[in-house]
Tab-separated table of C-alpha atoms in Angstrom:
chain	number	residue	atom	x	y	z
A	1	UNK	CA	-25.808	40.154	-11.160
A	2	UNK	CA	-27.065	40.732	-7.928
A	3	UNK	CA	-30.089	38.443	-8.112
A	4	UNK	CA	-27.846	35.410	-9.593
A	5	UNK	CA	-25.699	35.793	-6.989
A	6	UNK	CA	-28.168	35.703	-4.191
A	7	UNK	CA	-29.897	32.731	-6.353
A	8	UNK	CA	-26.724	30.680	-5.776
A	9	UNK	CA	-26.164	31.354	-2.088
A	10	UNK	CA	-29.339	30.682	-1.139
A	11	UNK	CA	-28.726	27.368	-3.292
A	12	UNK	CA	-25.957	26.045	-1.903
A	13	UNK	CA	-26.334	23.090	0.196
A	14	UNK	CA	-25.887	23.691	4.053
A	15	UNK	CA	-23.194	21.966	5.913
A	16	UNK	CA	-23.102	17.758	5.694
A	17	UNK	CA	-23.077	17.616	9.529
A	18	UNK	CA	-26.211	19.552	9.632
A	19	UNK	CA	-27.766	16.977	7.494
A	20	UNK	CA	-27.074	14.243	10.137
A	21	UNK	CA	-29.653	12.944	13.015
A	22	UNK	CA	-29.957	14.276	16.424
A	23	UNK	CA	-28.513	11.017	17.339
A	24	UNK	CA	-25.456	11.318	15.101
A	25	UNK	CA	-24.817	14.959	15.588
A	26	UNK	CA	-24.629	14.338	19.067
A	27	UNK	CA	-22.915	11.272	19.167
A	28	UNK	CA	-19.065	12.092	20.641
A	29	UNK	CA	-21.239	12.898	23.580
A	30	UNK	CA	-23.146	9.454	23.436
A	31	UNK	CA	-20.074	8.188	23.404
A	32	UNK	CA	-17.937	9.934	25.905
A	33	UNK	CA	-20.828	9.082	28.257
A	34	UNK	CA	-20.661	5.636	27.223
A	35	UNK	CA	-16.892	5.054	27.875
A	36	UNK	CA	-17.534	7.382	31.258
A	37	UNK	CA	-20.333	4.585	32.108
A	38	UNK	CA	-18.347	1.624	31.810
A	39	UNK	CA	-15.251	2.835	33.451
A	40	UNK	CA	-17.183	3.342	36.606
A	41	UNK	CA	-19.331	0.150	36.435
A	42	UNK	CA	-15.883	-1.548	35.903
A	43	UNK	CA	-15.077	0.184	39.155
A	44	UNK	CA	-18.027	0.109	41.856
A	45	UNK	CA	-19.651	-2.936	40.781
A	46	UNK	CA	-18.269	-5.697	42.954
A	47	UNK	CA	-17.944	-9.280	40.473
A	48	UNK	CA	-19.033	-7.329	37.060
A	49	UNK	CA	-16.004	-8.260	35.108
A	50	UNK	CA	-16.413	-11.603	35.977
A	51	UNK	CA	-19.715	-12.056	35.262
A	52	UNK	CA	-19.337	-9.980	31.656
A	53	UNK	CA	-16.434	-12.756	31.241
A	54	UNK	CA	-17.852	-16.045	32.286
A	55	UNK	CA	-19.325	-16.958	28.785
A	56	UNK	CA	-17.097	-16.372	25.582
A	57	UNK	CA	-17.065	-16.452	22.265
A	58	UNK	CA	-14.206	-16.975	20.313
A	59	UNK	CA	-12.381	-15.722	22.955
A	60	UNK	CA	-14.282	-12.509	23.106
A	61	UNK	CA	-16.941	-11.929	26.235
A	62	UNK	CA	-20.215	-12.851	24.911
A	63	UNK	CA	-22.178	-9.372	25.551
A	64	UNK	CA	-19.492	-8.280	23.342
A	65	UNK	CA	-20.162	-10.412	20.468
A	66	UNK	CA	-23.909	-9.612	20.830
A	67	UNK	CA	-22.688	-5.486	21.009
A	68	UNK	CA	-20.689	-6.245	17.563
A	69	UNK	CA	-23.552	-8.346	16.152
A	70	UNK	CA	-26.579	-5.549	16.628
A	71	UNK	CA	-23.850	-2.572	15.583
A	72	UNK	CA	-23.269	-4.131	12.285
A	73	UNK	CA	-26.240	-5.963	11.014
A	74	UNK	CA	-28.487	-2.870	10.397
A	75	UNK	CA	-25.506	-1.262	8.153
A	76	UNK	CA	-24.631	-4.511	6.350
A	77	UNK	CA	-28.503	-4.694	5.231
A	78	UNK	CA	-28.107	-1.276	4.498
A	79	UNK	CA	-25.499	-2.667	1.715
A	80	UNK	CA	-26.495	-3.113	-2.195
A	81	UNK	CA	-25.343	-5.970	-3.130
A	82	UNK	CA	-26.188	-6.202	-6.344
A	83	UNK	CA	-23.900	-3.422	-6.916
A	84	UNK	CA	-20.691	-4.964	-5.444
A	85	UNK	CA	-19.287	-5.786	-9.122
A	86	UNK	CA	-18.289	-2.135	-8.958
A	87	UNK	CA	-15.943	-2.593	-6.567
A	88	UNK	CA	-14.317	-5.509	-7.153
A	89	UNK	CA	-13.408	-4.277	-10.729
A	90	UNK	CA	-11.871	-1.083	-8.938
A	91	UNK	CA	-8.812	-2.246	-9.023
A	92	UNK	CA	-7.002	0.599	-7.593
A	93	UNK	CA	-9.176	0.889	-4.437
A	94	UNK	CA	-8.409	-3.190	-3.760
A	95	UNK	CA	-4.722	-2.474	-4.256
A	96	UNK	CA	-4.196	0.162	-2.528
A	97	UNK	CA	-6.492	-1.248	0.668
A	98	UNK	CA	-4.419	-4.320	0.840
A	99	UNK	CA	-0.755	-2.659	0.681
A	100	UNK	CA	-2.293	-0.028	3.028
A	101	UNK	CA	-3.268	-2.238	5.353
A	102	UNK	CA	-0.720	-5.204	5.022
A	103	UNK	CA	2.332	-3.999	4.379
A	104	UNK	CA	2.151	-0.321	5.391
A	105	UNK	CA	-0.068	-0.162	8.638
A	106	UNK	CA	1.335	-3.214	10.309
A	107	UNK	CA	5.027	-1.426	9.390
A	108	UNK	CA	3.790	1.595	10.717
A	109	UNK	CA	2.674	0.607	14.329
A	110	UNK	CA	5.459	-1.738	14.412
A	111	UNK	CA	7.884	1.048	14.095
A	112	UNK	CA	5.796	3.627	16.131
A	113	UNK	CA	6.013	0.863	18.776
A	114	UNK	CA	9.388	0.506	18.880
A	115	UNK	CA	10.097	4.372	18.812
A	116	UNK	CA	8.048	5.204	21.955
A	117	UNK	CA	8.159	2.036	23.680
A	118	UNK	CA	11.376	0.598	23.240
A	119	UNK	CA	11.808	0.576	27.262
A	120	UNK	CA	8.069	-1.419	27.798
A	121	UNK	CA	8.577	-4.653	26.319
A	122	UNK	CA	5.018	-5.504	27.218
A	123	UNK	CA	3.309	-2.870	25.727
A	124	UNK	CA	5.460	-2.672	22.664
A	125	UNK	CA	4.419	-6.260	22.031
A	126	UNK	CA	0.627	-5.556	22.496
A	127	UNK	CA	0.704	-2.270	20.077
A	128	UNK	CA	2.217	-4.648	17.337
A	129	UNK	CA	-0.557	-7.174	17.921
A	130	UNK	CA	-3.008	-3.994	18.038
A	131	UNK	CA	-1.125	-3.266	14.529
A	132	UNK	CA	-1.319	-6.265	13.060
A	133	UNK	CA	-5.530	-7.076	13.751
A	134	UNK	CA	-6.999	-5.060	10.620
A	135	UNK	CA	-10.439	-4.187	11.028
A	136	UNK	CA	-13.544	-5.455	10.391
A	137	UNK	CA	-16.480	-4.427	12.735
A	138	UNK	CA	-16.321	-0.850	13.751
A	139	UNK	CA	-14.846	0.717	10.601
A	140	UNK	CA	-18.596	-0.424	8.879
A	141	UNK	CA	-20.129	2.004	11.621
A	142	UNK	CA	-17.705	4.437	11.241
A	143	UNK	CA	-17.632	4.502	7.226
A	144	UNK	CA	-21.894	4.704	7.063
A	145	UNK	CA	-21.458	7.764	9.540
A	146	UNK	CA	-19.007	9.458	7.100
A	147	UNK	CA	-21.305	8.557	4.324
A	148	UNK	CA	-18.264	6.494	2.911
A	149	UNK	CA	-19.342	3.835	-0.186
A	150	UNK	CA	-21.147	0.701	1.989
A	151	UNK	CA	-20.564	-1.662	-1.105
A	152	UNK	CA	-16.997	-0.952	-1.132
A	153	UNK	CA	-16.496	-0.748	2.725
A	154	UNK	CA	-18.379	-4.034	2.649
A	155	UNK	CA	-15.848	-5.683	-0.039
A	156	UNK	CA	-12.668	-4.330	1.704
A	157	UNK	CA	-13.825	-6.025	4.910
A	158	UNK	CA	-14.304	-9.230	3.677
A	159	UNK	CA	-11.297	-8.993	1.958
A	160	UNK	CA	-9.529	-8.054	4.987
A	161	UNK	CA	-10.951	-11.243	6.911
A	162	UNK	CA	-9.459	-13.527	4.423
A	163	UNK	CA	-6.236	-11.615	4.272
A	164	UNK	CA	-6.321	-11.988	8.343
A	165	UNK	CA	-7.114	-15.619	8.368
A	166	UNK	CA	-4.266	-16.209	5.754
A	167	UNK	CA	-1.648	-13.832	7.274
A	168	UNK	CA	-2.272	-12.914	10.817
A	169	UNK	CA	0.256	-15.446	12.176
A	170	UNK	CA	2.387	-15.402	9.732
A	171	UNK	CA	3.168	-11.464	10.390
A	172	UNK	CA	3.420	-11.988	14.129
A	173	UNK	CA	5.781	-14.233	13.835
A	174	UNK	CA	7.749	-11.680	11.330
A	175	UNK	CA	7.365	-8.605	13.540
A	176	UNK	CA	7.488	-10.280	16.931
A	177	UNK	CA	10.590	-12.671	16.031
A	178	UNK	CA	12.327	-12.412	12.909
A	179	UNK	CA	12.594	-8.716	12.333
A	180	UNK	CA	13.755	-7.737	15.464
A	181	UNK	CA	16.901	-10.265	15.349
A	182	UNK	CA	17.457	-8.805	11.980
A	183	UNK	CA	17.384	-5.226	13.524
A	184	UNK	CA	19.627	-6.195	16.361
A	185	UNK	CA	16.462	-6.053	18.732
A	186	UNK	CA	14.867	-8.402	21.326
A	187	UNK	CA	11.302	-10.020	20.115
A	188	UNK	CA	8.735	-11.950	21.765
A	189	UNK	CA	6.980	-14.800	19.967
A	190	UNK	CA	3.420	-14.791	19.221
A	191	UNK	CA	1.659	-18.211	18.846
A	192	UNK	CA	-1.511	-17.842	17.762
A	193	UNK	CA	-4.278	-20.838	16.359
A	194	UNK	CA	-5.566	-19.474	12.598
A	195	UNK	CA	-8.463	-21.664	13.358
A	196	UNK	CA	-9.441	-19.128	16.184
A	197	UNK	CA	-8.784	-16.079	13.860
A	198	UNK	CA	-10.973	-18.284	11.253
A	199	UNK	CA	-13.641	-18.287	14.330
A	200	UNK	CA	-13.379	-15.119	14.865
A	201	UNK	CA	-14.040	-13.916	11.323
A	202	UNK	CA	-16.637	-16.011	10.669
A	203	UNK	CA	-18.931	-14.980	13.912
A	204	UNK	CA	-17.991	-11.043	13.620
A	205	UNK	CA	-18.513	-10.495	10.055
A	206	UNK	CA	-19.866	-14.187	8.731
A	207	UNK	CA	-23.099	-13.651	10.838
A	208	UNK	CA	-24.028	-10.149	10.561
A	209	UNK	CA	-22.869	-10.414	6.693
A	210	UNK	CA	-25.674	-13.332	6.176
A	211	UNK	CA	-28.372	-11.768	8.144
A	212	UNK	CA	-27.871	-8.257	6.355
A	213	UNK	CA	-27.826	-9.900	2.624
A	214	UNK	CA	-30.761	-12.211	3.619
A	215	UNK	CA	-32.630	-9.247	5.116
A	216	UNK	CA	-32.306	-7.595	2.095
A	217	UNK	CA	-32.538	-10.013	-0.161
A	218	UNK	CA	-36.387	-10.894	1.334
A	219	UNK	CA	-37.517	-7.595	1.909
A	220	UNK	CA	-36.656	-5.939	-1.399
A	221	UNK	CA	-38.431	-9.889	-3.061
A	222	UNK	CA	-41.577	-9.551	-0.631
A	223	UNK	CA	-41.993	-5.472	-1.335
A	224	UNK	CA	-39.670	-3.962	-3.580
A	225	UNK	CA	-36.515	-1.740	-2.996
A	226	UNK	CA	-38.526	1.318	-2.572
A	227	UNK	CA	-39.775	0.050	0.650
A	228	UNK	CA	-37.519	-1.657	1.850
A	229	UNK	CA	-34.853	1.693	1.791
A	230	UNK	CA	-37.442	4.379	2.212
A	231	UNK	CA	-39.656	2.338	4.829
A	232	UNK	CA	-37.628	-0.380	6.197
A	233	UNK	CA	-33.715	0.695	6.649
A	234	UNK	CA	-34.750	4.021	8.745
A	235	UNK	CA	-36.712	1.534	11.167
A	236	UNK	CA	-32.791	-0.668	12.207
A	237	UNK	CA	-30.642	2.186	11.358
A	238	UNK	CA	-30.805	3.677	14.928
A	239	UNK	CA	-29.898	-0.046	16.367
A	240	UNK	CA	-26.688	0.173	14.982
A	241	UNK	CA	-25.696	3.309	16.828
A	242	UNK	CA	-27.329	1.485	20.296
A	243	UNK	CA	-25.180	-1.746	19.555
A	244	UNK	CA	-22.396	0.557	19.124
A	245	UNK	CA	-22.941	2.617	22.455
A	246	UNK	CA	-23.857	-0.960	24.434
A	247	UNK	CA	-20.332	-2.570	23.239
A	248	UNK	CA	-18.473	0.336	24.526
A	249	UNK	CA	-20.368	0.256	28.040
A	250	UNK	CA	-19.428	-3.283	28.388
A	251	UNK	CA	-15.752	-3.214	26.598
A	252	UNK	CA	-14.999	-0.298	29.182
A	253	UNK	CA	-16.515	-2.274	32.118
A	254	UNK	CA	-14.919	-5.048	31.691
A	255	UNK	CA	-11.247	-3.151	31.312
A	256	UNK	CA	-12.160	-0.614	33.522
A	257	UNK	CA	-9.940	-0.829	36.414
A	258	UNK	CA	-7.001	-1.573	34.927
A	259	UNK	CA	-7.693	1.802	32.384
A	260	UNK	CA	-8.180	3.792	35.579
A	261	UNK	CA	-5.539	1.885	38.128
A	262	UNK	CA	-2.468	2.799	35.165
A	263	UNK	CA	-2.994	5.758	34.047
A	264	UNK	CA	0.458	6.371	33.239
A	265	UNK	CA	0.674	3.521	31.431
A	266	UNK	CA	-2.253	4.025	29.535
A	267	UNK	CA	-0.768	7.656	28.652
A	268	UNK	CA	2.475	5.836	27.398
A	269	UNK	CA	0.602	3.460	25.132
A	270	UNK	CA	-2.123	6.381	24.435
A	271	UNK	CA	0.725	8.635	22.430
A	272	UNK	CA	1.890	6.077	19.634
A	273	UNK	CA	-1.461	5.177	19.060
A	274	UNK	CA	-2.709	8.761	18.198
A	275	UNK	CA	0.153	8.665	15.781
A	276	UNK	CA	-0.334	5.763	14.175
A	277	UNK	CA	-4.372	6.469	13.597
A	278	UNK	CA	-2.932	10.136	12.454
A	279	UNK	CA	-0.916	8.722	10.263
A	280	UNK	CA	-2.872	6.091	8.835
A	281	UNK	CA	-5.914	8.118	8.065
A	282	UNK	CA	-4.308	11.237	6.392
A	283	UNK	CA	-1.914	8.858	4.219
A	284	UNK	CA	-4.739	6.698	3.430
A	285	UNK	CA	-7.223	9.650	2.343
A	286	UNK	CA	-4.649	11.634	0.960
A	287	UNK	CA	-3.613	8.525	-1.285
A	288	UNK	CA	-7.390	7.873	-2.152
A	289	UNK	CA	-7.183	11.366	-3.741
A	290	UNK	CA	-4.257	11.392	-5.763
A	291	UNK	CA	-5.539	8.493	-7.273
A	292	UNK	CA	-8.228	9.810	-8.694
A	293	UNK	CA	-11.292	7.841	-5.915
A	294	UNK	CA	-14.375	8.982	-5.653
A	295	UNK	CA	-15.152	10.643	-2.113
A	296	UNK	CA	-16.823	7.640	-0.540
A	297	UNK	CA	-14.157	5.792	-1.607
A	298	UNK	CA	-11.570	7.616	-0.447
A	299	UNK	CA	-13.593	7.669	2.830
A	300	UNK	CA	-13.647	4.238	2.634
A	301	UNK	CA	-10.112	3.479	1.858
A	302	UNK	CA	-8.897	5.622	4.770
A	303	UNK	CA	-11.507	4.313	7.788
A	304	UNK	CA	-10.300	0.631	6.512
A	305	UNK	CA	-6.612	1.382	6.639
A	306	UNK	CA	-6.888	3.428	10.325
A	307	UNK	CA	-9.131	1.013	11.961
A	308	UNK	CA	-8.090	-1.820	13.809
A	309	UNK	CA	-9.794	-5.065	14.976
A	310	UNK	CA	-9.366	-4.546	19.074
A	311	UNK	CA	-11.298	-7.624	19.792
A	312	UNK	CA	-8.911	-9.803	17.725
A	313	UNK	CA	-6.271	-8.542	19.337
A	314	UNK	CA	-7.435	-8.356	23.018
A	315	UNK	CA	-8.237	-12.082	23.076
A	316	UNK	CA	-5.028	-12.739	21.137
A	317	UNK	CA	-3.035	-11.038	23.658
A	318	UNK	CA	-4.844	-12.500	26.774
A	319	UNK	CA	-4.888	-15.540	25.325
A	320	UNK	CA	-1.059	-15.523	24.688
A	321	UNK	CA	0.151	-13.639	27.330
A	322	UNK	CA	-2.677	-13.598	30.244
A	323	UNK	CA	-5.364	-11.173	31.215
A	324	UNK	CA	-2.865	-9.420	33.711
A	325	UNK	CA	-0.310	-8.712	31.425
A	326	UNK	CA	0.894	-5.536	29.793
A	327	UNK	CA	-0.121	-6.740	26.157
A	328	UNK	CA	-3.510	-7.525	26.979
A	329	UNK	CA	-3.244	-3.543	28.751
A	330	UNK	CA	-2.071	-2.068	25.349
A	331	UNK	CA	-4.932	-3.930	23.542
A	332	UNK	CA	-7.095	-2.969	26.158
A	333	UNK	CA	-6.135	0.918	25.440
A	334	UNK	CA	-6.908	0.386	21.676
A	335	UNK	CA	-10.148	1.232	21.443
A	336	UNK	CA	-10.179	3.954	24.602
A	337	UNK	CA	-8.077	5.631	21.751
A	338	UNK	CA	-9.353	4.840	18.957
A	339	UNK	CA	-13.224	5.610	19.569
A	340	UNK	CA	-12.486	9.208	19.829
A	341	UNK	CA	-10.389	9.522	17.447
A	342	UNK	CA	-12.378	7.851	14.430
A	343	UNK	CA	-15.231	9.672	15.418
A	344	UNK	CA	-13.697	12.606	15.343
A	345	UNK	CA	-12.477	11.831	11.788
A	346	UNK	CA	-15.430	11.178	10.472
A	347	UNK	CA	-16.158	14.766	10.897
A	348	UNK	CA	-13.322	15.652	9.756
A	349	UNK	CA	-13.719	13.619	6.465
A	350	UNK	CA	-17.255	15.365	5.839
A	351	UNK	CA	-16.070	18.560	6.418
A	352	UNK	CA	-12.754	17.820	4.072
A	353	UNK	CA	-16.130	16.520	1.462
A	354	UNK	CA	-16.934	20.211	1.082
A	355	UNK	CA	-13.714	21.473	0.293
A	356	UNK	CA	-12.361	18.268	-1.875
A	357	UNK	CA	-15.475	17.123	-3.493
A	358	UNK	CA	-17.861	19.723	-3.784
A	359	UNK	CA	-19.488	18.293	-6.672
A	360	UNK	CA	-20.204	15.223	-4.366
A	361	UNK	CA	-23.860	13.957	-4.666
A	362	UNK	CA	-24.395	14.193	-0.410
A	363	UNK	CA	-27.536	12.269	-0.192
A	364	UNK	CA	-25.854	9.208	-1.833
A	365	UNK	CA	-25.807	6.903	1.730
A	366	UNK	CA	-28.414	8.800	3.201
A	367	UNK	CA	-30.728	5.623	3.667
C-alpha cells in the first residue's frame, strides 16, 4: 500500500507552469518592464511619437504592424493545418465563438460602458468601439502560452476577420445610434470604411497566416514533420515572445503621455474594462466546459471571446474622432489593461487545467 502510493506521487506530473521556459515563466515581468519602457520613452524622448507615427499602415503606425507581424508568424507556423477539418466540424466550438463574441461581448461592454461611464460621453463611445473590435493578433500569443488548441485558435480567428469585415459597421452603427434612441439615451455615430477593416484584416492576419502555412508547408516537403517541429519551430518560437515585448514598447511610447498626463481618466476607463475581460473569460471558459470541450478548446474559446483587437479600434477611433480625443484615450487604455490581465489568465487557465482536466495530455502544444 505504501509503496503504490509513493509510486503514484512520485508519478504525478509537476505543475504546467513549471513546464514553461525561463522566458515564459518570467514573462509578466518582461512585460511590466516593457509597458514601464515605453511609457517613459513616450515621455523624455523629445519628437518620438511623431516619428513612430509618420509612416502607417492601415491606419496603424508601421513599427506596430512589423511588432504584430514577428509576434504572430512563428505561432501561425506553429499551426497543423492539415488538421483544421477538426475544427471546422466542431460545431459547438464555432457556435458558441461567434454568439460569444458577436452578440454577447459587444452587449457586454456596451452595457458595462454605459453603467460606469454614463457621465464621459467620450470614453463611453471609445469602450464600445474597444467592444466591438474582436480579436485577432494577440489572443494567438496568448492561446499558444496557455497551451490552448492552435488549429482551433487559428480557425476562430479567421472566422472572426470575416465576421469583422461583414459586421463591424454595421454594429457601430447599432450600438452607437440606434440602440441608444431606443433606450432613451444619447449616441454618437460611428462612420467607419469596411474597406479599411478589409485592410486591416488582410495585413494583420492575411500576411502572417500565408507566411506561417507556406513555412510549414516547405519545411515539413523539404525535411519532414519531425524536423521541422522538433528542429525547426523551437528555433522562431522565442521571436514571437520578442515581437510581442517590441509592440508593447512602441504601443506604450507612442500613447505614453497621454496614459501618464490622465491618470484619472485612465482609472475611470481602467474599471469597466477589468469587468468586461472578467466577465468574458470566466463565461466563456465556464461555457466551454459545460459543453463538454476539450481543455484547449475551452482555452481557446475563452482567450477568443476576452480578447479584443486594440489596433482596430485605436485607428478607428482616431480616425473618427481625432488623436486628441477621449475615444482614441479609451482605445488607447485597452491594451494597458488588457496585457496584464490576459497574461495573468493564462495562468490562471493552466492552473484551472489541473483541477478541470487532469486527464489532459500537457505536452500536446509543447512544440
Amino acid at each position: 500500500m505504501t509503496t503504490t502510493t509513493t509510486t503514484a506521487r512520485t508519478a504525478r506530473p509537476a505543475p504546467f507552469v513549471a513546464r514553461l521556459s525561463r522566458l515564459d515563466r518570467l514573462l509578466p515581468l518582461w512585460i511590466g518592464l516593457a509597458m514601464v519602457a515605453g511609457l517613459l520613452l513616450g515621455r523624455v524622448v523629445p519628437g518620438l511619437n511623431t516619428a513612430l507615427e509618420a509612416v502607417e499602415v492601415s491606419g496603424i503606425s508601421l513599427p506596430i504592424a512589423v511588432g504584430l507581424l514577428v509576434m504572430m508568424y512563428p505561432v501561425l507556423a506553429k499551426v497543423r493545418y492539415d488538421r483544421l477539418d477538426t475544427v471546422t466540424g466542431d460545431r459547438r466550438l464555432l457556435f458558441s465563438s461567434l454568439v460569444l463574441n458577436w452578440l454577447i461581448g459587444p452587449a457586454v461592454m456596451f452595457a458595462l460602458a454605459w453603467t460606469f461611464l454614463a457621465d464621459h460621453a467620450e470614453y463611453r463611445t471609445g469602450l464600445v468601439i474597444v467592444g466591438l473590435a474582436r480579436c485577432i493578433a494577440m489572443v494567438i500569443i496568448w492561446n499558444d502560452l496557455a497551451c490552448g488548441d492552435r488549429e482551433a485558435a487559428a480557425v476562430l480567428v479567421a472566422l472572426n476577420s470575416v465576421f469583422q469585415v461583414l459586421a463591424f459597421g454595421v454594429l457601430g452603427w447599432f450600438y452607437l445610434s440606434v440602440l441608444p434612441g431606443w433606450l432613451g439615451l444619447s449616441g454618437a455615430a460611428l462612420q467607419v470604411s469596411g474597406w479599411d477593416i478589409a485592410g486591416n484584416v488582410l495585413i494583420f492576419l492575411g500576411v502572417p497566416l500565408l507566411a506561417g502555412y507556406l513555412t510549414r508547408r516547405l519545411g515539413e516537403r523539404a525535411k519532414g514533420r519531425t524536423w521541422y517541429e522538433d528542429a525547426f519551430l523551437p528555433r522562431i518560437g522565442p521571436v514571437a515572445l520578442y515581437g510581442l515585448l517590441f509592440t508593447i514598447v512602441v504601443l506604450f511610447a507612442l500613447q505614453g503621455d497621454a496614459i501618464t498626463s490622465q491618470p484619472w481618466d485612465v482609472v475611470l476607463i481602467a474599471v469597466p474594462l477589468l469587468a468586461y475581460f472578467a466577465i468574458m473569460w470566466a463565461g466563456s471558459y465556464g461555457l466551454g466546459r459545460a459543453i463538454g470541450l476539450s481543455y484547449e478548446r475551452t482555452t481557446t474559446l475563452a482567450f477568443t471571446a476576452a480578447g479584443n483587437n486594440f489596433e482596430l479600434a485605436i485607428a478607428v477611433a482616431i480616425g473618427t474622432f481625432g488623436v486628441t480625443s477621449g475615444q482614441a484615450l479609451a482605445g488607447v487604455v485597452g491594451p494597458l489593461i488588457e496585457v496584464p490581465v490576459l497574461v495573468a489568465l493564462v495562468y490562471v487557465s493552466l492552473a484551472l487545467r489541473q483541477r478541470l482536466f487532469p486527464a489532459t495530455a500537457p505536452a500536446r502544444n509543447s512544440p
